[in-house]
């Protein structure tokens, strides 16, 4: 038997608290707590109603169409359209981002954290990357329109998914660099010193110790960048994605992507008495996009939390 | 071991963009001969007017079926003017237009050595509309419309503000003292071009003003927004394509247009087809001749467009089919393309 | 071979050193690509802007033309910049009115009040909100905020207006506001809080009088960076803002309006071949202006973030 029981302990606690707070409820404290709780509730409510609206509107598209909503093509009737061309475009963009932005971004981050001296030029590079991360997406669209659709037409064949992938890869490059830099910076110095101590070159230390240690953090950045690229529509408007009819999908032809379909479909009139209207089709495409993006985000957040927890242990 | 693999992946990945660019390069090369070799029935690319786009989409959907020849038709609708710019730069097999080609556009095409066939495919009536609650207005003439929406009407916020100008122009209609809120498509739209031409051209010509609408109206590229606007205000005024009006008859009321004899004509399928309703226009497609020779799919698609099945799509898209004689002259022009 | 080490031996295998230098060059070039990207952005925007200014004959009066009724009608050669700048500022302000209380409130709760268990759940939820694509928020604005919130409360003339777009942009920037402010709040050393509790201050007093003032530069940074994001947001403004370029009415937020970003998408119009004439070239001019505005805000915001880092 413990000398002091739990009930005694909590009674004492209450007594002490009452003594300290003079048994009065402090109004400003309550007001602050209530205000904060309202803010948090509103934030959660917004997220909840957004998800609920998308899901409830999307249900008809999936329950009545099933898999054909995923495999069909875009067209003129909301109860017959499918999002296949959008899926193709978005996947191609995702792969393009993985192939271009991820290696470039990790390479740049390694250079800036491991090799670059603290001089004016390198500081400028870092400041510039931070600025690039804040440039609005629509401006990257202008860049893509002129460079990848115009100047590099022999490579991209004009307004194709290749041009879109290159544009979005450039858009997310700063995100990849910044998150990778943070991951690499978090690697303990001792790890590097140990490597140098046994005579390894800088590249060998980076390759064998720093990058592997930082990998979870780098992966988080990669996954978040991918999610961002899949959700962007503004640059695609500038490049010229198709929303009319697109029966064939190829790397060198016209293209569309899921966010463009949501953009186009949600603006179409919705009064044709059928079971599935344009807002249902748009919500269906939205649900697919949300699922993709949220899965990527959750993987990213999970990886980061896992990584943080592990580091606390070391 | 695991660490080594990561590093390997990272280093390989750095070299990959080059390979990726090279890959896409080679992928684009065979594309220049794309059309006829690709798929079953070949592919066609249609650009141009967003008004013609719904018809092209419907005919394109039909062309994609076994009956239609399994042709892969890609359709976009950036607008008539933008469509001609692309078409005359050699991009696009077919462009849709809600008005005939302009002289300067024809010159651009000629300079680029692009020959084309012009084919009328449908008629679109413009509907001038107001709220269903507006009982004061049943019919308007061009003079009243010029006074309400024309270039000299900027700042008028009540229908009655336009009375002086309308009277000056010989309008037979007295306008009520009620708030005036105007909704219509923006200048990028063919529906805007047609409206100012139908409603203002003759009067603007006499008065030496520009053939444009006032700037202070609510312009939207989205017809649904225009319909929303017309519905929302009791004494609204706006104009949309007849197709949109017919789909939304319960949300707005068409205003009859007085013809030159002063007879009010409401837009209906009949009055538009026989031309007695004056605010109607012909929709066209322009076909690139050289590309049609190179790529038989274009021919098959245009054949379908002009066939009875194609005309059904015109109606399904909400437009009015051409009179038999006009339809036949399109077919003749297409057959005689040489 | 007398067993002594020469200096040359200590410098390592020349092949390995050469490989190290090659890797340094390769990695360095990927870092410098970002400079090229910035240069290209500036070049493309500046070149287009010069073309635009040439085609209006360097007459800057065109950009603030008071002789005609103001408004943004590029195809009618009316380029009243104030119309679209006001559109951006109005929608951005409405967005910040939403994002500051909700974002900051969430941040304070997460950092100061939430029990660890709640925080562990809440924080990822806020991050999920941050990951939601802007087209989806645009859809939410059209199909929920407009019909279920703005229409019943304000009954505007048109369901697409600046309040709807502003509220939705606010939803989009709540997570930015929340996460940067939370970082700033958590950067405040716990010794400050403990000192405050030690002299008998309540939690509310400590939060308001000690923690918030100590984190103020980070909160300012959050505000500035969120504002920059709100002004740069394109899809929500284009989908829900009404895209109306007529000028005099933009001061009423319940009217439809046009932001700089939406004006840019209008000019491009989804076509890739039409690149001629002032109505198209103005796209670059607006882009340059937007670039300058957001970059200015980001640079200032970043300064404040650095200040937090240096303080603690």
Coordinates of N, CA and C in Angstrom, one line a residue, chain A residues 26 29 32 36-37 39-40 42-44 46-47 49-50 53-54 57 104 107-108 110-111 115 121-122 124-125 128-132 134-136 138-139 142-143 145-147 149 151 153 159 170 173 177 199-204 231 233-234 237-240 254 259 263 266 279 282-283 286 289-290 293-294 297 301 304, chain C residues 16 19-20 23-24 27-28 30-35 37-38 40-41 43-45 47 101-102 105-106 108-109 113 122 124-125 127-129 131-133 135-137 139-140 142-144 148 160 171 174 202 204 207-208 232 234-235 239 243 261 264-265 268 270-273 280 283-284 287 290-291 294-295 298-299 302:
Chain A
X26 N -9.8 32.8 -13.4 CA -9.2 34.0 -13.9 C -9.8 34.3 -15.3
X29 N -7.5 34.3 -18.6 CA -7.0 33.0 -18.9 C -8.1 32.2 -19.7
X32 N -8.5 33.6 -23.2 CA -7.5 33.2 -24.1 C -7.7 31.7 -24.5
X36 N -8.4 30.5 -28.3 CA -7.5 29.6 -29.0 C -8.2 28.3 -29.5
X37 N -9.1 27.8 -28.6 CA -9.8 26.6 -29.0 C -10.8 26.9 -30.2
X39 N -10.2 29.1 -32.5 CA -9.3 29.1 -33.7 C -9.0 27.7 -34.2
X40 N -8.6 26.9 -33.3 CA -8.2 25.5 -33.7 C -9.5 24.8 -34.2
X42 N -12.1 26.1 -35.7 CA -12.4 26.6 -37.0 C -11.5 26.0 -38.1
X43 N -10.2 25.9 -37.7 CA -9.2 25.4 -38.7 C -9.6 23.9 -39.0
X44 N -9.9 23.2 -38.0 CA -10.2 21.8 -38.2 C -11.5 21.6 -38.9
X46 N -12.8 23.7 -41.1 CA -12.5 24.0 -42.5 C -12.0 22.8 -43.2
X47 N -11.0 22.2 -42.6 CA -10.4 21.0 -43.3 C -11.5 19.9 -43.4
X49 N -14.8 20.2 -43.5 CA -15.9 20.4 -44.4 C -15.4 20.4 -45.8
X50 N -14.1 20.7 -46.0 CA -13.5 20.6 -47.4 C -13.5 19.1 -47.8
X53 N -17.1 17.8 -48.3 CA -17.7 18.3 -49.6 C -17.2 17.5 -50.8
X54 N -15.8 17.3 -50.8 CA -15.2 16.6 -51.9 C -15.7 15.2 -51.9
X57 N -19.6 14.8 -52.8 CA -19.8 15.2 -54.2 C -19.2 14.1 -55.1
X104 N 18.9 16.8 -59.0 CA 19.5 18.2 -59.0 C 19.4 18.8 -57.6
X107 N 21.8 17.1 -55.1 CA 23.1 17.5 -55.5 C 23.4 18.9 -55.0
X108 N 22.5 19.8 -55.3 CA 22.7 21.2 -54.9 C 22.8 21.3 -53.4
X110 N 23.8 18.9 -51.2 CA 25.1 18.4 -50.8 C 26.2 19.4 -51.0
X111 N 26.2 20.0 -52.1 CA 27.2 21.0 -52.4 C 27.2 22.1 -51.4
X115 N 30.3 21.1 -49.3 CA 31.5 21.6 -50.1 C 31.6 23.1 -50.1
X121 N 29.4 34.5 -52.8 CA 28.7 33.8 -53.9 C 27.8 32.7 -53.4
X122 N 28.3 31.9 -52.5 CA 27.5 30.8 -52.0 C 26.4 31.3 -51.1
X124 N 24.9 34.0 -51.6 CA 23.9 34.5 -52.6 C 23.1 33.3 -53.2
X125 N 23.8 32.2 -53.5 CA 23.1 31.1 -54.0 C 22.0 30.6 -53.1
X128 N 19.1 33.1 -53.0 CA 18.4 33.0 -54.2 C 17.5 31.8 -54.2
X129 N 17.9 30.7 -53.7 CA 17.1 29.5 -53.6 C 15.9 29.8 -52.7
X130 N 16.1 30.5 -51.6 CA 14.9 30.8 -50.7 C 13.9 31.7 -51.5
X131 N 14.4 32.6 -52.3 CA 13.5 33.5 -53.1 C 12.8 32.7 -54.1
X132 N 13.5 31.8 -54.8 CA 12.8 31.0 -55.8 C 11.7 30.2 -55.2
X134 N 9.7 31.1 -53.1 CA 8.5 32.0 -52.9 C 7.9 32.6 -54.1
X135 N 8.5 32.3 -55.3 CA 8.0 32.8 -56.6 C 6.6 32.1 -56.9
X136 N 5.6 32.9 -57.2 CA 4.3 32.3 -57.5 C 4.3 31.4 -58.6
X138 N 2.4 30.8 -61.0 CA 2.0 31.3 -62.3 C 3.2 31.8 -63.1
X139 N 4.2 32.4 -62.3 CA 5.4 32.9 -63.0 C 6.2 31.8 -63.6
X142 N 4.9 31.1 -66.9 CA 5.4 32.0 -67.9 C 6.7 31.5 -68.4
X143 N 7.6 31.1 -67.4 CA 8.9 30.6 -67.8 C 8.8 29.4 -68.7
X145 N 6.3 28.5 -70.5 CA 5.7 28.8 -71.8 C 6.7 29.3 -72.8
X146 N 7.6 30.2 -72.3 CA 8.6 30.8 -73.2 C 9.8 29.8 -73.4
X147 N 10.3 29.1 -72.4 CA 11.5 28.3 -72.5 C 11.2 26.9 -73.0
X149 N 8.1 25.5 -73.9 CA 7.2 25.4 -75.1 C 7.8 26.1 -76.3
X151 N 11.4 28.0 -76.8 CA 12.8 27.8 -77.2 C 13.1 26.4 -77.3
X153 N 11.4 23.9 -78.2 CA 10.4 23.1 -78.9 C 10.9 21.8 -79.6
X159 N 3.7 22.3 -76.5 CA 3.0 22.2 -75.2 C 2.7 20.8 -74.8
X170 N 11.2 22.4 -62.2 CA 11.9 23.7 -61.8 C 11.2 24.3 -60.7
X173 N 12.1 22.5 -57.5 CA 13.5 22.3 -57.2 C 13.9 23.0 -55.9
X177 N 15.7 21.3 -52.6 CA 17.0 21.8 -52.0 C 16.9 22.1 -50.6
X199 N 40.7 8.8 -42.9 CA 41.3 9.1 -44.2 C 40.4 9.1 -45.4
X200 N 39.1 9.2 -45.2 CA 38.2 9.2 -46.3 C 38.2 10.6 -46.9
X201 N 37.9 10.7 -48.2 CA 37.8 12.0 -48.9 C 36.4 12.6 -48.6
X202 N 36.3 13.9 -48.9 CA 35.1 14.5 -48.6 C 33.9 13.8 -49.3
X203 N 34.1 13.4 -50.6 CA 33.0 12.8 -51.3 C 32.7 11.4 -50.7
X204 N 33.7 10.7 -50.2 CA 33.5 9.4 -49.6 C 32.7 9.6 -48.3
X231 N -0.2 18.8 -57.6 CA -1.4 19.6 -57.4 C -1.4 20.9 -58.1
X233 N -1.8 23.7 -60.8 CA -2.6 23.9 -62.1 C -2.2 25.1 -62.8
X234 N -1.8 26.2 -62.1 CA -1.6 27.5 -62.8 C -0.5 27.4 -63.9
X237 N -2.0 25.9 -67.0 CA -2.9 26.8 -67.8 C -2.0 27.6 -68.8
X238 N -0.9 28.1 -68.3 CA 0.0 28.9 -69.1 C 0.6 28.1 -70.2
X239 N 1.0 26.8 -69.9 CA 1.6 26.0 -71.0 C 0.5 25.5 -72.0
X240 N -0.7 25.4 -71.6 CA -1.8 25.1 -72.5 C -2.2 23.6 -72.4
X254 N -0.4 16.5 -77.2 CA -1.1 17.3 -76.3 C -1.4 16.6 -75.0
X259 N -5.3 18.3 -62.0 CA -5.7 19.6 -61.5 C -6.4 20.4 -62.6
X263 N -10.2 22.1 -62.5 CA -10.3 23.5 -62.8 C -11.4 23.7 -63.9
X266 N -15.1 22.2 -62.8 CA -15.9 22.8 -61.7 C -16.5 24.1 -62.2
X279 N -20.1 19.0 -61.3 CA -19.5 19.2 -60.0 C -19.1 17.8 -59.4
X282 N -16.0 16.7 -61.2 CA -14.8 17.5 -60.7 C -14.4 17.0 -59.3
X283 N -15.4 16.7 -58.5 CA -15.1 16.2 -57.1 C -14.5 14.9 -57.2
X286 N -11.1 15.5 -58.0 CA -10.5 16.1 -56.8 C -10.2 15.0 -55.8
X289 N -7.0 13.3 -56.8 CA -5.9 14.1 -56.6 C -5.6 14.2 -55.1
X290 N -6.6 14.4 -54.3 CA -6.4 14.5 -52.8 C -5.8 13.2 -52.3
X293 N -2.1 13.2 -53.3 CA -1.4 14.2 -52.6 C -1.3 13.9 -51.1
X294 N -2.4 13.5 -50.5 CA -2.4 13.2 -49.1 C -1.6 12.0 -48.7
X297 N 1.9 13.2 -48.8 CA 2.1 14.0 -47.6 C 2.2 13.2 -46.3
X301 N 5.3 13.1 -43.8 CA 5.2 13.5 -42.4 C 5.6 12.3 -41.5
X304 N 9.3 12.0 -41.5 CA 10.0 13.0 -40.8 C 9.9 12.7 -39.3
Chain C
X16 N 41.7 9.3 -55.9 CA 40.5 9.6 -55.1 C 40.3 11.1 -55.0
X19 N 38.7 12.4 -58.1 CA 37.3 12.0 -58.1 C 36.5 13.0 -57.2
X20 N 37.1 13.3 -56.0 CA 36.4 14.2 -55.1 C 36.2 15.5 -55.8
X23 N 33.4 15.3 -58.3 CA 32.1 15.4 -57.7 C 31.7 16.8 -57.2
X24 N 32.7 17.5 -56.7 CA 32.5 18.8 -56.2 C 32.0 19.7 -57.4
X27 N 28.3 18.6 -58.3 CA 27.3 19.0 -57.3 C 27.2 20.5 -57.4
X28 N 28.4 21.2 -57.5 CA 28.4 22.6 -57.6 C 27.5 23.1 -58.7
X30 N 25.0 21.7 -60.1 CA 23.5 21.6 -59.8 C 23.1 22.8 -58.9
X31 N 24.0 23.2 -58.0 CA 23.6 24.4 -57.1 C 23.5 25.6 -58.0
X32 N 24.4 25.8 -58.9 CA 24.4 27.1 -59.7 C 23.3 27.1 -60.7
X33 N 22.7 25.9 -61.0 CA 21.5 25.9 -61.9 C 20.4 26.9 -61.4
X34 N 20.3 26.9 -60.1 CA 19.2 27.7 -59.5 C 19.5 29.2 -59.8
X35 N 20.8 29.6 -59.9 CA 21.0 31.0 -60.3 C 20.6 31.2 -61.8
X37 N 18.2 29.6 -63.3 CA 16.8 29.7 -63.3 C 16.3 31.1 -62.9
X38 N 16.8 31.7 -61.9 CA 16.4 33.1 -61.5 C 16.7 34.0 -62.7
X40 N 16.9 33.4 -65.8 CA 16.0 33.2 -66.9 C 14.6 33.8 -66.6
X41 N 14.2 33.6 -65.4 CA 12.9 34.2 -65.0 C 12.9 35.7 -65.2
X43 N 15.0 37.4 -67.1 CA 15.2 37.7 -68.5 C 13.9 37.6 -69.3
X44 N 13.2 36.5 -69.1 CA 12.0 36.3 -69.8 C 11.0 37.4 -69.5
X45 N 10.8 37.7 -68.2 CA 9.9 38.7 -67.8 C 10.3 40.1 -68.2
X47 N 12.3 40.9 -70.8 CA 12.2 41.0 -72.2 C 10.8 41.2 -72.7
X101 N -5.9 35.3 -37.5 CA -6.5 34.7 -36.3 C -6.4 33.2 -36.2
X102 N -6.9 32.6 -37.3 CA -6.9 31.1 -37.2 C -5.5 30.5 -37.2
X105 N -3.8 31.6 -33.9 CA -4.4 30.9 -32.7 C -4.0 29.4 -32.7
X106 N -4.0 28.8 -33.8 CA -3.6 27.4 -33.9 C -2.2 27.2 -33.4
X108 N -0.4 29.2 -31.4 CA -0.2 29.4 -30.0 C -0.7 28.2 -29.2
X109 N -1.9 27.7 -29.7 CA -2.4 26.5 -29.0 C -1.5 25.4 -29.1
X113 N -0.3 25.4 -25.3 CA -1.4 24.9 -24.5 C -1.6 23.4 -24.8
X122 N -2.7 16.9 -33.8 CA -3.1 18.2 -34.4 C -2.1 18.7 -35.4
X124 N 0.1 17.1 -37.4 CA 0.0 16.5 -38.8 C -1.3 16.9 -39.5
X125 N -2.4 17.2 -38.8 CA -3.6 17.6 -39.5 C -3.4 19.0 -40.1
X127 N -0.6 20.1 -41.1 CA 0.3 19.8 -42.2 C -0.4 19.3 -43.4
X128 N -1.5 18.4 -43.2 CA -2.3 17.9 -44.2 C -3.0 19.0 -44.9
X129 N -3.5 20.0 -44.2 CA -4.2 21.1 -44.7 C -3.2 21.9 -45.6
X131 N -1.0 20.7 -47.4 CA -0.7 19.9 -48.6 C -1.8 19.9 -49.6
X132 N -3.0 20.5 -49.3 CA -4.1 20.4 -50.2 C -3.9 21.4 -51.4
X133 N -4.0 20.8 -52.6 CA -3.8 21.6 -53.8 C -4.7 22.8 -53.9
X135 N -6.3 24.0 -56.5 CA -7.5 23.8 -57.3 C -8.6 23.2 -56.4
X136 N -8.2 22.4 -55.5 CA -9.2 21.7 -54.6 C -9.8 22.8 -53.7
X137 N -9.0 23.7 -53.2 CA -9.6 24.8 -52.4 C -10.4 25.7 -53.3
X139 N -12.3 24.6 -55.8 CA -13.5 23.9 -55.9 C -14.4 24.1 -54.6
X140 N -13.7 24.0 -53.5 CA -14.3 24.2 -52.2 C -15.0 25.6 -52.1
X142 N -16.0 27.4 -54.7 CA -17.2 27.4 -55.6 C -18.4 26.6 -55.1
X143 N -18.1 25.5 -54.5 CA -19.2 24.6 -54.2 C -19.6 24.6 -52.7
X144 N -18.8 25.2 -51.9 CA -19.2 25.3 -50.5 C -19.2 26.7 -49.9
X148 N -22.9 28.1 -49.4 CA -23.3 27.8 -48.1 C -22.8 28.9 -47.0
X160 N -19.7 34.4 -57.6 CA -18.2 34.4 -57.6 C -17.8 35.9 -57.4
X171 N -8.0 30.2 -46.3 CA -7.9 28.8 -45.9 C -6.6 28.2 -46.4
X174 N -3.7 29.5 -44.1 CA -3.7 29.3 -42.7 C -2.5 28.4 -42.2
X202 N 0.5 33.7 -14.5 CA -0.3 32.6 -15.0 C 0.2 32.3 -16.4
X204 N -1.7 32.3 -19.1 CA -2.2 33.3 -20.1 C -1.3 34.5 -20.1
X207 N 2.0 33.7 -21.7 CA 1.8 33.6 -23.2 C 1.8 35.0 -23.8
X208 N 0.9 35.8 -23.2 CA 0.6 37.1 -23.9 C 1.8 38.1 -23.6
X232 N 0.3 35.8 -54.5 CA 0.7 35.0 -55.6 C -0.2 33.9 -56.0
X234 N -3.0 31.8 -57.6 CA -3.6 32.0 -58.9 C -5.0 31.2 -59.0
X235 N -5.0 30.0 -58.7 CA -6.1 29.1 -59.1 C -7.4 29.6 -58.4
X239 N -10.7 30.9 -60.2 CA -11.9 30.1 -60.2 C -13.0 30.8 -59.5
X243 N -13.2 37.0 -62.0 CA -12.4 37.5 -63.2 C -13.0 38.6 -63.9
X261 N -2.6 37.7 -60.8 CA -2.4 36.4 -61.2 C -3.5 35.9 -62.2
X264 N -3.1 37.3 -65.5 CA -2.0 36.6 -66.3 C -2.6 35.3 -67.0
X265 N -3.4 34.6 -66.2 CA -4.0 33.4 -66.8 C -5.0 33.8 -68.0
X268 N -2.9 34.5 -71.1 CA -2.4 33.3 -71.7 C -3.5 32.5 -72.3
X270 N -4.7 29.7 -72.1 CA -4.5 28.3 -72.4 C -4.0 28.1 -73.8
X271 N -3.5 29.1 -74.5 CA -3.0 28.8 -75.8 C -1.5 29.0 -75.8
X272 N -0.8 28.2 -76.7 CA 0.6 28.3 -76.6 C 1.2 29.0 -77.9
X273 N 0.4 29.3 -78.8 CA 1.0 29.9 -80.0 C 0.8 31.4 -80.1
X280 N -1.1 40.4 -75.2 CA -0.5 39.2 -74.7 C 0.8 39.6 -73.9
X283 N 1.1 40.3 -70.1 CA 1.3 39.2 -69.2 C 2.7 39.2 -68.5
X284 N 3.7 39.6 -69.3 CA 5.1 39.6 -68.8 C 5.2 40.8 -67.8
X287 N 3.6 39.9 -64.7 CA 4.4 38.9 -64.1 C 5.6 39.5 -63.4
X290 N 4.5 41.3 -60.3 CA 4.1 40.3 -59.2 C 5.4 39.7 -58.7
X291 N 6.4 39.4 -59.5 CA 7.6 38.8 -59.1 C 8.3 39.7 -58.1
X294 N 6.3 39.9 -54.7 CA 6.4 38.7 -53.8 C 7.8 38.5 -53.4
X295 N 8.8 38.9 -54.3 CA 10.2 38.7 -53.8 C 10.5 39.7 -52.7
X298 N 9.1 38.4 -49.6 CA 9.9 37.2 -49.1 C 11.2 37.6 -48.5
X299 N 11.9 38.5 -49.1 CA 13.2 38.9 -48.6 C 13.0 39.5 -47.2
X302 N 12.1 36.8 -44.8 CA 13.3 36.0 -44.5 C 14.2 36.7 -43.5

